[in-house]
PDB file of C-alpha atoms and ligand atoms in Angstrom:
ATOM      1  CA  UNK A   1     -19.690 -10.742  -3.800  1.00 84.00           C
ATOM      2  CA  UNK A   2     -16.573 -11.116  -4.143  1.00 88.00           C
ATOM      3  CA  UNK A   3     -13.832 -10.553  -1.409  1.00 90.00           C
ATOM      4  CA  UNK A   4     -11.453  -8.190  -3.285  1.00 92.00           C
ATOM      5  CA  UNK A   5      -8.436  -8.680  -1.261  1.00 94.00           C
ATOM      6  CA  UNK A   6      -5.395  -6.727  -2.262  1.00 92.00           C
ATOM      7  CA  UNK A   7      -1.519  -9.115  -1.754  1.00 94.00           C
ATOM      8  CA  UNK A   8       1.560  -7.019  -3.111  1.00 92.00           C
ATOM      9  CA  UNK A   9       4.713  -8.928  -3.011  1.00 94.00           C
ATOM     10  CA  UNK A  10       7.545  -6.192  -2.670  1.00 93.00           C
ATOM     11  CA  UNK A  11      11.297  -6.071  -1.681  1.00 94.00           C
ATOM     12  CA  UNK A  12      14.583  -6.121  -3.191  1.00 94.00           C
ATOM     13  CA  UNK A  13      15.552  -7.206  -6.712  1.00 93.00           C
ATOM     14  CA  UNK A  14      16.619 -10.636  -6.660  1.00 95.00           C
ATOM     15  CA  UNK A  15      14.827 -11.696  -3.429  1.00 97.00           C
ATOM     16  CA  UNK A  16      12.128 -13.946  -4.853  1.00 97.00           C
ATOM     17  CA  UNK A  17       9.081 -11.499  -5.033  1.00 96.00           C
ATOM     18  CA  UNK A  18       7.859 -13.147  -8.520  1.00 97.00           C
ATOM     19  CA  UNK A  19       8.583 -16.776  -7.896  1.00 98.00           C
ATOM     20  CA  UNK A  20       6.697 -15.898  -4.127  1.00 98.00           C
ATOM     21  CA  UNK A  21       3.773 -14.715  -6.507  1.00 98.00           C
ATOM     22  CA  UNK A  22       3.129 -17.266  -8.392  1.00 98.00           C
ATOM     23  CA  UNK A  23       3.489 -19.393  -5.897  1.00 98.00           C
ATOM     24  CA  UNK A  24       1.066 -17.504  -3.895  1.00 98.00           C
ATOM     25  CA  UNK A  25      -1.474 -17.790  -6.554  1.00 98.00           C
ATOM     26  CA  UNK A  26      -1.305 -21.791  -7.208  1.00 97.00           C
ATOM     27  CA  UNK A  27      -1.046 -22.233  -3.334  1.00 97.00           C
ATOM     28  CA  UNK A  28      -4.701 -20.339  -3.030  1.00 97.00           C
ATOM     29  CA  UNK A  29      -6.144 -22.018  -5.986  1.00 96.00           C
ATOM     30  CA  UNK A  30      -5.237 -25.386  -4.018  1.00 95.00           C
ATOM     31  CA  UNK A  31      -7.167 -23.645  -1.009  1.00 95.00           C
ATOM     32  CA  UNK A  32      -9.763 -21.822  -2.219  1.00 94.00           C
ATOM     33  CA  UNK A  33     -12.644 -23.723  -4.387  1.00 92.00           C
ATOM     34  CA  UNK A  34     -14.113 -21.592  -7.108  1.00 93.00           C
ATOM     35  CA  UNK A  35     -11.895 -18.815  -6.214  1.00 96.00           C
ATOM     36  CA  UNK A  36     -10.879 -15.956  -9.052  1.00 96.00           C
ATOM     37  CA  UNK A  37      -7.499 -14.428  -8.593  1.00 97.00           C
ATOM     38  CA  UNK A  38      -6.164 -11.607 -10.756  1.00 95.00           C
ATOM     39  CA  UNK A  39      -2.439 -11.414 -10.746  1.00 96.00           C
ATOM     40  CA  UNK A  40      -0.887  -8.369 -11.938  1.00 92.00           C
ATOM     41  CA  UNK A  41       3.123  -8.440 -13.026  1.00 92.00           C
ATOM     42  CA  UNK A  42       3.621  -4.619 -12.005  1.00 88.00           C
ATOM     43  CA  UNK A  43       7.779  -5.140 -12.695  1.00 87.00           C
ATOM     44  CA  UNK A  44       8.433  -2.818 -15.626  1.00 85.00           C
ATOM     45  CA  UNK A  45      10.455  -5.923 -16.975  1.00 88.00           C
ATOM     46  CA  UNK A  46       8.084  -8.748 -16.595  1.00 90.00           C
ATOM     47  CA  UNK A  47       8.784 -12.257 -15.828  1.00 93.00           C
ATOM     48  CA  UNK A  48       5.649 -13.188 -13.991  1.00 96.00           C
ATOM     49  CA  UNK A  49       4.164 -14.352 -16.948  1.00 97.00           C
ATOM     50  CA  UNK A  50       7.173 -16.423 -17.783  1.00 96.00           C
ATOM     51  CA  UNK A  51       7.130 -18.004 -14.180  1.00 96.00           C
ATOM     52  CA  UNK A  52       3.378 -18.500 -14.455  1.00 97.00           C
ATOM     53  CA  UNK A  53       4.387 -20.587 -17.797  1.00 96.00           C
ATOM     54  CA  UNK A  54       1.981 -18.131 -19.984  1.00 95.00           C
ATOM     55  CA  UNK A  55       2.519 -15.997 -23.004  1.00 94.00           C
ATOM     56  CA  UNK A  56       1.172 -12.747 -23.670  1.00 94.00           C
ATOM     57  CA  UNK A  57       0.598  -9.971 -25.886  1.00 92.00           C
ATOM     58  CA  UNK A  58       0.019  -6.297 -24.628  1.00 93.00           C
ATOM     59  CA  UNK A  59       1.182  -4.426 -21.594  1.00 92.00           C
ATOM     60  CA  UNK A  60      -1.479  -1.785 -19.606  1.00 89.00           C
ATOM     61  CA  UNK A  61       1.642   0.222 -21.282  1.00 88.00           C
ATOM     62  CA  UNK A  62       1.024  -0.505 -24.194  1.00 91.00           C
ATOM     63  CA  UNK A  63      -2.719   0.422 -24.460  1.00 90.00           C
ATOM     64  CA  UNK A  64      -2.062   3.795 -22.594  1.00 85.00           C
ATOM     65  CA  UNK A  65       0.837   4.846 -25.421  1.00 87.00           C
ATOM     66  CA  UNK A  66      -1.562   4.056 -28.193  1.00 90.00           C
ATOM     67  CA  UNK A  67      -4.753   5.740 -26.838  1.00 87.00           C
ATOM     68  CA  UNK A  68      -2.150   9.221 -26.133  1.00 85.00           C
ATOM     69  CA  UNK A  69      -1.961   8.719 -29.420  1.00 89.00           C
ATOM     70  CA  UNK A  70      -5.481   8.233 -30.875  1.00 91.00           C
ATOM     71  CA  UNK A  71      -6.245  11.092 -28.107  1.00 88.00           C
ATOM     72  CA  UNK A  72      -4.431  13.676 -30.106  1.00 89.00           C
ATOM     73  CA  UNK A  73      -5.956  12.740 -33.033  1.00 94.00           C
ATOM     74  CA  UNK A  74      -8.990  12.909 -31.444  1.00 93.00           C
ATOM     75  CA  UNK A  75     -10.048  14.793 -28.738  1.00 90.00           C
ATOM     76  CA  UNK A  76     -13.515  13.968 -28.076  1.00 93.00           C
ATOM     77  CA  UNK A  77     -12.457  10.394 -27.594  1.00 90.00           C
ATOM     78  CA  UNK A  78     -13.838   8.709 -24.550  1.00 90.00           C
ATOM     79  CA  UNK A  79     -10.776   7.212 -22.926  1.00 85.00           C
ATOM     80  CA  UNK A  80     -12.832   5.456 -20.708  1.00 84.00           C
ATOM     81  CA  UNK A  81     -14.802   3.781 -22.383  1.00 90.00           C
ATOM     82  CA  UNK A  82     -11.622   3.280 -24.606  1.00 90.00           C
ATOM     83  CA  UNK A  83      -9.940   2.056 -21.990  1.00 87.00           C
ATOM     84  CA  UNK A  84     -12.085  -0.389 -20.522  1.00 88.00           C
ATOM     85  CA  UNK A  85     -12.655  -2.100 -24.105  1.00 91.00           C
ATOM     86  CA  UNK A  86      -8.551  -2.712 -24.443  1.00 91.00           C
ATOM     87  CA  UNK A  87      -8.081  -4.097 -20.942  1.00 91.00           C
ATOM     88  CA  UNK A  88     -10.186  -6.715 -22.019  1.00 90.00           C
ATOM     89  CA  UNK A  89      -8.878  -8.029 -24.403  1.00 92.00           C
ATOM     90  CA  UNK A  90      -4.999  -7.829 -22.789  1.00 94.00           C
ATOM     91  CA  UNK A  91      -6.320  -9.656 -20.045  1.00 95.00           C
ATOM     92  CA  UNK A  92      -4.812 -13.637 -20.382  1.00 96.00           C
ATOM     93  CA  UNK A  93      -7.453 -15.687 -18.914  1.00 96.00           C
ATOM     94  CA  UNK A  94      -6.162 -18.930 -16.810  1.00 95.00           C
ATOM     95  CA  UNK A  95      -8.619 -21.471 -14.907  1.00 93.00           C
ATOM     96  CA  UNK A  96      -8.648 -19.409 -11.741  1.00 95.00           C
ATOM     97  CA  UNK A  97      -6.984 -16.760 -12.360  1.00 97.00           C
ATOM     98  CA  UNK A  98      -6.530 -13.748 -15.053  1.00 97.00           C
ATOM     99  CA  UNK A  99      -3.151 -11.877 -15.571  1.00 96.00           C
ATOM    100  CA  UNK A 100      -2.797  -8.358 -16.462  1.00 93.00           C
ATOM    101  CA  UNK A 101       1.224  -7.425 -17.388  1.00 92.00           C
ATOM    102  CA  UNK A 102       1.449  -3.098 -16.748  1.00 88.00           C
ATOM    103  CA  UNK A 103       4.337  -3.003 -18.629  1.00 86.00           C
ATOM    104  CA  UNK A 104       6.209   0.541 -18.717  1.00 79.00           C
ATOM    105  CA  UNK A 105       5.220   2.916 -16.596  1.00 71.00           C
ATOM    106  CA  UNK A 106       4.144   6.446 -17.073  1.00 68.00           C
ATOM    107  CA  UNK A 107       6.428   8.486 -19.115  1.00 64.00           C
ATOM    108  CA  UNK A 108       7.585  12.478 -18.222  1.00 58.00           C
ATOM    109  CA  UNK A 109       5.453  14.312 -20.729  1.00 54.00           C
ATOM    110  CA  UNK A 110       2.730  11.450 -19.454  1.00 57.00           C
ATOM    111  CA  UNK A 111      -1.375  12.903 -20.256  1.00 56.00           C
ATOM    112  CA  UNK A 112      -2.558  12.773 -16.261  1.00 60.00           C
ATOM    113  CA  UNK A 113      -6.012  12.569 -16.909  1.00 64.00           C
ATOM    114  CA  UNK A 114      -5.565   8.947 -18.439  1.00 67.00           C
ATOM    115  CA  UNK A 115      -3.483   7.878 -15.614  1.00 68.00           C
ATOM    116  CA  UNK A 116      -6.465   8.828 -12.871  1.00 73.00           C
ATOM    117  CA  UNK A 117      -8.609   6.954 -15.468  1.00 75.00           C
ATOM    118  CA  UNK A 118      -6.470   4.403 -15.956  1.00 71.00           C
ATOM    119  CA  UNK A 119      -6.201   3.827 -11.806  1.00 75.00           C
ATOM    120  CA  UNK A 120     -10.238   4.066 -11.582  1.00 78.00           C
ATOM    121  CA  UNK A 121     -10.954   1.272 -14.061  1.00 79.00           C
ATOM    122  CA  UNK A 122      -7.769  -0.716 -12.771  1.00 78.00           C
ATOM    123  CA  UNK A 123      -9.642  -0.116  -9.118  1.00 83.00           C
ATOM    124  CA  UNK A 124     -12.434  -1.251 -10.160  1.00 87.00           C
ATOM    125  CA  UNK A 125     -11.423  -4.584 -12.046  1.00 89.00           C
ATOM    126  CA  UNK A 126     -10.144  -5.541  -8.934  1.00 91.00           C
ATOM    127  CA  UNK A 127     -13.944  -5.460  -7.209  1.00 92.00           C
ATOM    128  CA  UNK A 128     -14.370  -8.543  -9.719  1.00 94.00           C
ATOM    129  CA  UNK A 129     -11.660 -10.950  -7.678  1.00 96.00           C
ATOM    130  CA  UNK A 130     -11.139 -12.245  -4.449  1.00 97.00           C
ATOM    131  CA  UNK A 131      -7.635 -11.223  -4.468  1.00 96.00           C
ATOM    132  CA  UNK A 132      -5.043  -9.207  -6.786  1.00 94.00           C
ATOM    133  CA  UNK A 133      -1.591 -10.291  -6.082  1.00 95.00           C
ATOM    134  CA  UNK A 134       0.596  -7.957  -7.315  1.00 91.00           C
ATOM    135  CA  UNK A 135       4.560  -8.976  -8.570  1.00 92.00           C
ATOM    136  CA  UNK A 136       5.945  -5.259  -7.527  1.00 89.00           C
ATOM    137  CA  UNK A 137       9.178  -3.596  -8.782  1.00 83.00           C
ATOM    138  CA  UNK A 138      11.767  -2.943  -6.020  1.00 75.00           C
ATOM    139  CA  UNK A 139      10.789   0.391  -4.948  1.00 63.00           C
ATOM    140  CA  UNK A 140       7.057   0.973  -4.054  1.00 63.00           C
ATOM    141  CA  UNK A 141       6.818   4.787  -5.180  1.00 58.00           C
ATOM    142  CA  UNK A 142       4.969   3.409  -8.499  1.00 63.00           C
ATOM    143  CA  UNK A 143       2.527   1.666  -6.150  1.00 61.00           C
ATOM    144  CA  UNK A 144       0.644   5.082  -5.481  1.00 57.00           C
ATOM    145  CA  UNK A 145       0.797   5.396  -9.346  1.00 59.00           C
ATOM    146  CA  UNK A 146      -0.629   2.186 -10.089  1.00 56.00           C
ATOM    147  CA  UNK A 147      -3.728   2.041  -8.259  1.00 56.00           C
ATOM    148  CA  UNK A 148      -5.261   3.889  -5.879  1.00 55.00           C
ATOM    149  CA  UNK A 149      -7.143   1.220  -3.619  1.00 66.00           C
ATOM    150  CA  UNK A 150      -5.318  -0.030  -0.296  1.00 82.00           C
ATOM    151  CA  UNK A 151      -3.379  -2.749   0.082  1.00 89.00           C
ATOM    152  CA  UNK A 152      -4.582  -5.635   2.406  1.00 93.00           C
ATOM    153  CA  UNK A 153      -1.274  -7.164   2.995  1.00 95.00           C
ATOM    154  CA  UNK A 154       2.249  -6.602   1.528  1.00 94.00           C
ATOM    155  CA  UNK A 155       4.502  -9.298   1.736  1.00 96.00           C
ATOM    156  CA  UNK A 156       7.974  -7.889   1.990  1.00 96.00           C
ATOM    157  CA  UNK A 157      10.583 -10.480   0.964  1.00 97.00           C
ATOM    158  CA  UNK A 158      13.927 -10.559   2.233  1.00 97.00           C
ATOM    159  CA  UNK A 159      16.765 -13.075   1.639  1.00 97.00           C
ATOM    160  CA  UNK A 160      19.986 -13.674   3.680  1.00 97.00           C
ATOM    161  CA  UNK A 161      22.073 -10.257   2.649  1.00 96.00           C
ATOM    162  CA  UNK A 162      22.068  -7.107   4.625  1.00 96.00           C
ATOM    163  CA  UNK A 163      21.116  -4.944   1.432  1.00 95.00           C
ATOM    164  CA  UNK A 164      17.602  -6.952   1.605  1.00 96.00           C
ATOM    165  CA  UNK A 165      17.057  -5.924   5.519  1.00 96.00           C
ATOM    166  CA  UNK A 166      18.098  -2.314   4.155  1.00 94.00           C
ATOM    167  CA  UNK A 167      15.282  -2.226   1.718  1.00 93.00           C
ATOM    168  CA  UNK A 168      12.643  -4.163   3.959  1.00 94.00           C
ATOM    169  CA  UNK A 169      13.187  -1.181   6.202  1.00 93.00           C
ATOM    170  CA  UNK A 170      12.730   1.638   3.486  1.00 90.00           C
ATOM    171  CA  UNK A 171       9.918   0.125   1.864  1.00 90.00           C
ATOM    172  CA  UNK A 172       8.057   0.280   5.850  1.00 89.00           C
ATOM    173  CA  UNK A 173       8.640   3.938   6.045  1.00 88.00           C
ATOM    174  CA  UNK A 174       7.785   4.292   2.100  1.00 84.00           C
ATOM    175  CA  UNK A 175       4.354   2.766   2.800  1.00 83.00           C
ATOM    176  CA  UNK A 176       4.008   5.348   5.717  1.00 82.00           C
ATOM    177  CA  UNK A 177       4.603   8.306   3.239  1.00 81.00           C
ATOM    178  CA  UNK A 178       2.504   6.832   0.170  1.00 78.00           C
ATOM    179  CA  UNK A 179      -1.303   8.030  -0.417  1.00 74.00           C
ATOM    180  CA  UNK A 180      -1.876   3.857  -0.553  1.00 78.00           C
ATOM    181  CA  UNK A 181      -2.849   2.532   2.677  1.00 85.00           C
ATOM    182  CA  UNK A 182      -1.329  -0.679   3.597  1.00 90.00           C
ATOM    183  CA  UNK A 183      -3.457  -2.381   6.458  1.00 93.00           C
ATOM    184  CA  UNK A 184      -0.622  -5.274   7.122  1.00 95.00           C
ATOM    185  CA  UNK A 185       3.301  -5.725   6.179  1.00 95.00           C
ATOM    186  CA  UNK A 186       4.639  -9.182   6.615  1.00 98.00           C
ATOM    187  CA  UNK A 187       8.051  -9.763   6.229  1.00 98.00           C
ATOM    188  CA  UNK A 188       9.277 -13.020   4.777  1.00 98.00           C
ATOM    189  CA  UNK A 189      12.893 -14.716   4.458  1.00 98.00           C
ATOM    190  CA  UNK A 190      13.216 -16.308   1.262  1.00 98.00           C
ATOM    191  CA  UNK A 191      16.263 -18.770  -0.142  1.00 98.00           C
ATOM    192  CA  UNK A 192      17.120 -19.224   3.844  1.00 98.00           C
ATOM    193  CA  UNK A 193      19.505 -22.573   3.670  1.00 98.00           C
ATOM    194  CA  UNK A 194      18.509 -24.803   6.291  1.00 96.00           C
ATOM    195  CA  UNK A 195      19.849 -24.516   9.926  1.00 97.00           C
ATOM    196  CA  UNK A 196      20.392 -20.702   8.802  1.00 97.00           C
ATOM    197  CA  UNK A 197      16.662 -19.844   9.948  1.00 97.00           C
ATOM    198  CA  UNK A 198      17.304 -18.586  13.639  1.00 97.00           C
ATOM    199  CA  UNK A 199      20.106 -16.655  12.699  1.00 97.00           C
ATOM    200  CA  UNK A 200      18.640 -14.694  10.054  1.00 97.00           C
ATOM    201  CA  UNK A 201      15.209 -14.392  12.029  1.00 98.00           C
ATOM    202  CA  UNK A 202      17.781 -12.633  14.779  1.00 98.00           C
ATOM    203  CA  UNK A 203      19.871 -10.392  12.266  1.00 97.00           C
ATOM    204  CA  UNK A 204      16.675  -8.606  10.767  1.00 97.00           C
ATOM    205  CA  UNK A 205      14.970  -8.351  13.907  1.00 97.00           C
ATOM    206  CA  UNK A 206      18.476  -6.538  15.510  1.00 97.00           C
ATOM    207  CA  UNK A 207      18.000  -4.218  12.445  1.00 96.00           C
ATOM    208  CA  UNK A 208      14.151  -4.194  13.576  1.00 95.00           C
ATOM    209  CA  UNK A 209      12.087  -6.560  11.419  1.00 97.00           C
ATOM    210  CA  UNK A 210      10.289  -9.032  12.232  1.00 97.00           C
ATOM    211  CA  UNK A 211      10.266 -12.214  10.317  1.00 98.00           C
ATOM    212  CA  UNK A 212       7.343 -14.190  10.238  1.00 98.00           C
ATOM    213  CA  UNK A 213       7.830 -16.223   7.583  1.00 98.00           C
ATOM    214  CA  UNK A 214      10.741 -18.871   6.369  1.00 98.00           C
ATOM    215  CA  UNK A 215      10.927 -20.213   2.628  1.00 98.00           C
ATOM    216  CA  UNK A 216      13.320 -22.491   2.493  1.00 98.00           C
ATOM    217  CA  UNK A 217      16.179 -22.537  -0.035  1.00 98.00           C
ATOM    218  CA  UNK A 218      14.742 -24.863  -2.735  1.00 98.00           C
ATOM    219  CA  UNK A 219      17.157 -25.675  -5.481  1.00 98.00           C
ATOM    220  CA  UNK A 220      13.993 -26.695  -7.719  1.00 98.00           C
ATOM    221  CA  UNK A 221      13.329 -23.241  -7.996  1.00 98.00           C
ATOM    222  CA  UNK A 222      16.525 -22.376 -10.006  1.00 97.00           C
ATOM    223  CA  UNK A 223      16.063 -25.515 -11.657  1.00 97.00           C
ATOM    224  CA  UNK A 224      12.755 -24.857 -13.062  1.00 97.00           C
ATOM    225  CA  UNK A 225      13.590 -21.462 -13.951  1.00 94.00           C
ATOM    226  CA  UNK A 226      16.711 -22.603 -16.055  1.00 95.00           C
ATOM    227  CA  UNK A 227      14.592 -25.209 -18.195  1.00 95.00           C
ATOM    228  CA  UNK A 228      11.205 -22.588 -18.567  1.00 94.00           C
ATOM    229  CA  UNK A 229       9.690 -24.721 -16.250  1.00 96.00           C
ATOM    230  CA  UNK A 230       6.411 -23.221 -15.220  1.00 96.00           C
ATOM    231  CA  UNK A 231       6.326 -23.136 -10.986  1.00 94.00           C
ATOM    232  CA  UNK A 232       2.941 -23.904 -11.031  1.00 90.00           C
ATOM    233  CA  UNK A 233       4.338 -27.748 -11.636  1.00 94.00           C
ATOM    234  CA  UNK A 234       6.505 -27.655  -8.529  1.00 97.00           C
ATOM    235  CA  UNK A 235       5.353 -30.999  -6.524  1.00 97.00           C
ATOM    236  CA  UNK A 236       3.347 -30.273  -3.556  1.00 95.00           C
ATOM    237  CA  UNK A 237       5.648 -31.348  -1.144  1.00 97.00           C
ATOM    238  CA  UNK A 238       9.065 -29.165  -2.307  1.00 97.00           C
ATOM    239  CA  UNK A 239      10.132 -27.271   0.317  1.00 97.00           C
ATOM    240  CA  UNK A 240       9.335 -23.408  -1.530  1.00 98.00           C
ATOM    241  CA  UNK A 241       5.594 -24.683  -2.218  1.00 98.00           C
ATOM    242  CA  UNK A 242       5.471 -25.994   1.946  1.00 98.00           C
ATOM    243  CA  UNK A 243       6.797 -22.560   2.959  1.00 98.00           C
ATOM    244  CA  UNK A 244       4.072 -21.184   0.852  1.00 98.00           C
ATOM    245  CA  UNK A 245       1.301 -22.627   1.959  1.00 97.00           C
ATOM    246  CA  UNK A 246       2.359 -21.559   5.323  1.00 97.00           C
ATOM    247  CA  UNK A 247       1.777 -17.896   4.064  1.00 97.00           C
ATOM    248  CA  UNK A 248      -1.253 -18.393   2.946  1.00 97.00           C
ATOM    249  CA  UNK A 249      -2.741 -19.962   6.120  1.00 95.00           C
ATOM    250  CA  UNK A 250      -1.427 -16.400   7.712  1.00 94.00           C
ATOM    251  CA  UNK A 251      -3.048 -14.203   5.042  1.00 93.00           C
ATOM    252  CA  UNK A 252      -6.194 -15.267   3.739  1.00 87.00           C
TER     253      UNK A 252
HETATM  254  N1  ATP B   1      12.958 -20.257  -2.335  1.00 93.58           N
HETATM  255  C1  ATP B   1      13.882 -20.198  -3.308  1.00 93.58           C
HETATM  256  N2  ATP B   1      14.872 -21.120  -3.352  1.00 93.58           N
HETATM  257  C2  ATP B   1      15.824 -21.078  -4.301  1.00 93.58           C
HETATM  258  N3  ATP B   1      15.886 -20.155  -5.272  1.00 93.58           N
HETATM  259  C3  ATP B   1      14.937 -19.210  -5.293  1.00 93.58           C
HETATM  260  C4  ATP B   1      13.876 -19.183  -4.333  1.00 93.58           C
HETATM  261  N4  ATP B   1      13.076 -18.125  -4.613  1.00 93.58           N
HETATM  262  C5  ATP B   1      13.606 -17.541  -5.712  1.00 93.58           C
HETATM  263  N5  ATP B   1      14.707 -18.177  -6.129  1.00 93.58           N
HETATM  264  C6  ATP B   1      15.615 -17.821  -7.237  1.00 93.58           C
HETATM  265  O1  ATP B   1      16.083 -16.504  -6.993  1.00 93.58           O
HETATM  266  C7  ATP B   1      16.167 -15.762  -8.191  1.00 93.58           C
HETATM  267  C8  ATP B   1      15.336 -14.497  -8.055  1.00 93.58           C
HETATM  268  O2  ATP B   1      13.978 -14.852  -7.936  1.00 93.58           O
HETATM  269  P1  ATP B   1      12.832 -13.918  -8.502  1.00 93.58           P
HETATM  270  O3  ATP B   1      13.039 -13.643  -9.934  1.00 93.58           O
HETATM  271  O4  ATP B   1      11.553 -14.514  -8.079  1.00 93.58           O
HETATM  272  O5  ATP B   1      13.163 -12.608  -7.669  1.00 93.58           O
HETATM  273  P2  ATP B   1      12.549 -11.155  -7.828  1.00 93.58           P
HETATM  274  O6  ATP B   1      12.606 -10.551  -6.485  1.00 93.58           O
HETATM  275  O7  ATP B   1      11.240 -11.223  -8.496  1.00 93.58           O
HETATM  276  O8  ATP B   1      13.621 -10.477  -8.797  1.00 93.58           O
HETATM  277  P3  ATP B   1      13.443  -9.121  -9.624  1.00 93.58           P
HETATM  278  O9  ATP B   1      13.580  -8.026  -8.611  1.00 93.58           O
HETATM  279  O10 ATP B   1      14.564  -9.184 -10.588  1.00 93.58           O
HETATM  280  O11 ATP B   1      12.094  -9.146 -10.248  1.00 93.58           O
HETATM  281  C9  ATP B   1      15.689 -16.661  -9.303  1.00 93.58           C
HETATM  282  O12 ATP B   1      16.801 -17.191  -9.955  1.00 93.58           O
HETATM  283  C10 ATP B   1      14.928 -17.768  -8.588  1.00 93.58           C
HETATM  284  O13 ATP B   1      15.085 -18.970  -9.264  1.00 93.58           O
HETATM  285 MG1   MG B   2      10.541 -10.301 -10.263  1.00 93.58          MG
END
């Protein structure tokens, strides 16, 4: 059995919600033994895969624009069994972990059935990990979209600007109003430069959040993502990777 825990990594463009993600993942790999991890890049314009340091193909997107298609071609096609066959194959397999990219979300003149189909068999790939770590756009009204299973814990990221406190706080009422349940929010400072910690910890929680996480300002970070570096080969020790690892004790 496996423990099918839910992690979406959410707040404000720019914060550091994909390179927290990926770091997430390689940090629980180093934990875990034999653990399988499905990471999903949810972020209409995808750069988890990029982070990650792995090509790929098709988008969820993708396969749900070309079986519209075949559907009204052909109306007695099973889209679920359709469905199921093409996730498949889009799926990039990794040692320890598997990455699905969604791509673009739902159009207007979108076919709902598909989408509730799409969310079931999406649901139920999950059942086959221990966790699903999800890179999340900005705002979280696509979340309710997406999938349809709760969310064990979603790591809101925040860096040192007042526009990032502003969002933290929408996305906690947002995940109040959304049919998703989220069982635990945990608010992390990202990029914080060092001796900045207490003041930031005190500016959020004036605006009441509660920080209770730091990752440090690491200028590898930047670095790596200039060259195409993948994060994955971040030394152990770098200051992002320590913060990290911190996380994870707290979560899993
Ligand atoms: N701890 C850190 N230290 C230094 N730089 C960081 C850190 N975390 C992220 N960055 C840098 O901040 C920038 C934004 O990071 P990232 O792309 O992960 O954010 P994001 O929230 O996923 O952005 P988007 O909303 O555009 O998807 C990148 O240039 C990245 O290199
Ligand atoms: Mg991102």
């Amino acid at each position: 059995m496996r423990k099918s825990k839910v992690i979406a990594v959410a707040g404000k463009g720019g914060t550091g919600k994909t390179a927290i993600a990926a770091l997430l993942i390689h940090e629980i790999i180093r934990q875990e033994e034999d653990v399988c991890i499905l990471a999903v890049d949810a972020d209409a314009d995808s750069n988890l895969p990029e982070v990650l340091g792995i090509s790929y193909d098709k988008t969820v997107g993708d396969i749900r624009e070309t079986l519209l298609e075949d559907k009204q071609r052909d109306v007695t096609l099973d889209i679920r069994a359709q469905f199921e066959g093409r996730i498949a194959e889009i799926i990039e397999e990794e040692d320890f972990y598997d990455l699905l990219v969604m791509g673009r979300p739902e159009g207007p003149g979108c076919y709902c059935p598909v989408n509730h189909i799409m969310r079931m068999i999406l649901d139920t790939l999950t059942e086959n990990y221990d966790y699903t770590i999800i890179d999340c756009e900005a705002g979280l009204e696509h979340l309710s979209r997406r999938t349809t299973k709760d969310v064990d814990v979603m790591l809101v990221v925040l860096d040192t600007t007042q526009k990032s406190i502003r969002t933290a706080l929408r996305l906690q009422q947002i995940a109040e109003e959304i049919d998703v349940d989220v069982k635990r929010m945990m608010f992390i400072a990202n990029k914080i430069p060092e001796g900045d910690e207490t003041s930031v910890i005190a500016e959020a929680k004036r605006q009441g959040i509660g920080i209770e996480a730091i990752i440090p300002f690491d200028p590898l970070i930047p670095d790596y993502d200039l060259k195409g570096n993948p994060i994955s080969d971040l030394p152990h020790d770098s200051p992002s990777v320590v913060g990290v690892k911190a996380v994870v004790a707290r979560i899993v």
